[in-house]
mmCIF file of C-alpha atoms in Angstrom:
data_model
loop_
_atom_site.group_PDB
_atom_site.id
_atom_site.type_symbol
_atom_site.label_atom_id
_atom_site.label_comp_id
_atom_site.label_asym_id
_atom_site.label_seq_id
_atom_site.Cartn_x
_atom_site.Cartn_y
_atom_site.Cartn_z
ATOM 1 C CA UNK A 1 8.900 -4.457 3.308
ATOM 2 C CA UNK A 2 5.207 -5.296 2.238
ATOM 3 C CA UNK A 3 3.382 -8.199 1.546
ATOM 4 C CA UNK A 4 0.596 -8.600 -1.764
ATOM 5 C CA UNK A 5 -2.044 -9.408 0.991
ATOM 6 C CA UNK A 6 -0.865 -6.111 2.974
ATOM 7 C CA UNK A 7 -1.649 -4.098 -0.009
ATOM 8 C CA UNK A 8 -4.578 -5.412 -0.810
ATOM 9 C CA UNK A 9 -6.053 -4.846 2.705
ATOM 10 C CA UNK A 10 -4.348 -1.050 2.361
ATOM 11 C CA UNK A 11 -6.296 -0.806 -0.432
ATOM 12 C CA UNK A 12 -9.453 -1.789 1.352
ATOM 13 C CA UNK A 13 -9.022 -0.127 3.967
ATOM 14 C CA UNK A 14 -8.783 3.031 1.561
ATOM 15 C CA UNK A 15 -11.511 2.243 -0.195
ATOM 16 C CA UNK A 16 -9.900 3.027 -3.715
ATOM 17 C CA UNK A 17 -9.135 0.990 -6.871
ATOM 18 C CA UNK A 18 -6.028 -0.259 -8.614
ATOM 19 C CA UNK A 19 -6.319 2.564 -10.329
ATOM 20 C CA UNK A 20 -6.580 5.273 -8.069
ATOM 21 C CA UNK A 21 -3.466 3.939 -6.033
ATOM 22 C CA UNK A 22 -1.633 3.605 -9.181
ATOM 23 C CA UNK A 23 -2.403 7.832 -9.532
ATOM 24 C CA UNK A 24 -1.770 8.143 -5.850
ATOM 25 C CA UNK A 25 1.740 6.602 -6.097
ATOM 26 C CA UNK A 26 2.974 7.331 -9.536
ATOM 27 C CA UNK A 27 2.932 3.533 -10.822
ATOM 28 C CA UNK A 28 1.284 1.761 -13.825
ATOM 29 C CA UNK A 29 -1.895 0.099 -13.393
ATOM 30 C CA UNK A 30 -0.171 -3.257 -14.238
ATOM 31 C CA UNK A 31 2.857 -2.458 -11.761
ATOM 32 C CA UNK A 32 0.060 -2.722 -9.198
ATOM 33 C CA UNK A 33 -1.654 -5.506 -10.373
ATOM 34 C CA UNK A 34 1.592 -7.339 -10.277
ATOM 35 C CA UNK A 35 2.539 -6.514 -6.972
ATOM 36 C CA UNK A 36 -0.954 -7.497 -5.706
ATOM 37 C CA UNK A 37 -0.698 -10.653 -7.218
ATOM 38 C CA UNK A 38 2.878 -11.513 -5.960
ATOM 39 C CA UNK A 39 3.348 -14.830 -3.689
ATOM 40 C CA UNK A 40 4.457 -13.150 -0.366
ATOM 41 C CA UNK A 41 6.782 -10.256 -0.241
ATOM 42 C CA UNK A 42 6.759 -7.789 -3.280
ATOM 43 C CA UNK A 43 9.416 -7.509 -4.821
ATOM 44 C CA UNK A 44 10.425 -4.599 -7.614
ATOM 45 C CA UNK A 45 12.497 -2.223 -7.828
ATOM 46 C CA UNK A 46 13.406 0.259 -4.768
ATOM 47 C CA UNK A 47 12.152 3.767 -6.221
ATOM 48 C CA UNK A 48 8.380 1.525 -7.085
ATOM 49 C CA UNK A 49 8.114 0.812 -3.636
ATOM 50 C CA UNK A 50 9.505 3.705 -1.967
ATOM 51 C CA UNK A 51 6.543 5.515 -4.155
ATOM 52 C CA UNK A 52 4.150 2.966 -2.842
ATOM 53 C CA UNK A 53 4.874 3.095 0.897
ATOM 54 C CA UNK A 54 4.959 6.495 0.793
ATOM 55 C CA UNK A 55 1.293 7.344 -1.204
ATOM 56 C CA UNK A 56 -0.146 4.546 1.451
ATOM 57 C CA UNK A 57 1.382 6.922 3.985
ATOM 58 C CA UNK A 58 0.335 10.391 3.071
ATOM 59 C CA UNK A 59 -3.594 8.628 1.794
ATOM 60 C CA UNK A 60 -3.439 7.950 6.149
ATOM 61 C CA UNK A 61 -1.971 3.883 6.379
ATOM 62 C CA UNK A 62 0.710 2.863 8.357
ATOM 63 C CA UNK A 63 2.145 -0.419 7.085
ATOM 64 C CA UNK A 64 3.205 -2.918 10.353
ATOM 65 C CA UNK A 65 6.564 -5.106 9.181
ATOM 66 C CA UNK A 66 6.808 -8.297 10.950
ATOM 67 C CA UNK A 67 8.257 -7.397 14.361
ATOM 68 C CA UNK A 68 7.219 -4.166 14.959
ATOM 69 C CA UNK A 69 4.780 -2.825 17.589
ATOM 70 C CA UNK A 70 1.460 -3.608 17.581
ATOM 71 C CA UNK A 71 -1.210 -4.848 19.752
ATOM 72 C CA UNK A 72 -2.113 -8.351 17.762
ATOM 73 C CA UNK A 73 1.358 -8.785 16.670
ATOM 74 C CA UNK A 74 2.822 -9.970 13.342
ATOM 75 C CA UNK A 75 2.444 -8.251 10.085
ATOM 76 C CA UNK A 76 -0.676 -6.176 8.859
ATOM 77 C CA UNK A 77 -1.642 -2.691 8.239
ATOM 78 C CA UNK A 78 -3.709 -0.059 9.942
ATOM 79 C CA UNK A 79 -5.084 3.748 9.366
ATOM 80 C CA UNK A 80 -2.616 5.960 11.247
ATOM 81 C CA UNK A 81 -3.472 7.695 14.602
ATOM 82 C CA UNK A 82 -5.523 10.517 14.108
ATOM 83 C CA UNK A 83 -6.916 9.735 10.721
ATOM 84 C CA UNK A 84 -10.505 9.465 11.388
ATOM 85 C CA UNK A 85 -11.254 9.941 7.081
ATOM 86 C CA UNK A 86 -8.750 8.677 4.725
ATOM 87 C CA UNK A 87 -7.064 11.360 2.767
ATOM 88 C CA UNK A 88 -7.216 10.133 -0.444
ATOM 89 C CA UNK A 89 -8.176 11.978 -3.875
ATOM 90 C CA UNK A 90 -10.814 11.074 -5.701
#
């Protein structure tokens, strides 16, 4: 679903904190930090990552799995077409 180096780049990308991701998605501080420092794939439970996917989505980042379209291929994550500025809260 998503990787701990695919939200870290999200992140970046963003350019917000733990913390503000953790108020963007409705998750703990230390829910994030765990699933940032997760060997591959996170894992947790569905409704967590639902939440995550879906703040990464509305702050403007689309989230490539392994196989879908893109023009390098593999997994990775990029700002959505059209979103020129992050929406993110700050």
């Amino acid at each position: 679903m998503i990787t701990a180096a695919q939200l870290r780049a999200a992140r970046a990308l963003l350019g917000i904190d733990q913390r503000q991701l953790a108020e963007l998605s409705d998750l703990s501080v230390p829910t994030i930090q765990r699933m940032e420092a997760s060997e591959g794939t996170i894992r947790g439970n569905v409704d967590s990552l639902v939440k995550l996917i879906d703040a990464l989505g509305a702050a403007g980042v689309e989230v490539i799995n392994e196989g879908a379209v893109s023009s390098g291929g593999g997994r990775g994550v990029r700002l959505k077409a059209g979103s020129s500025s992050p929406k993110v809260r700050t």
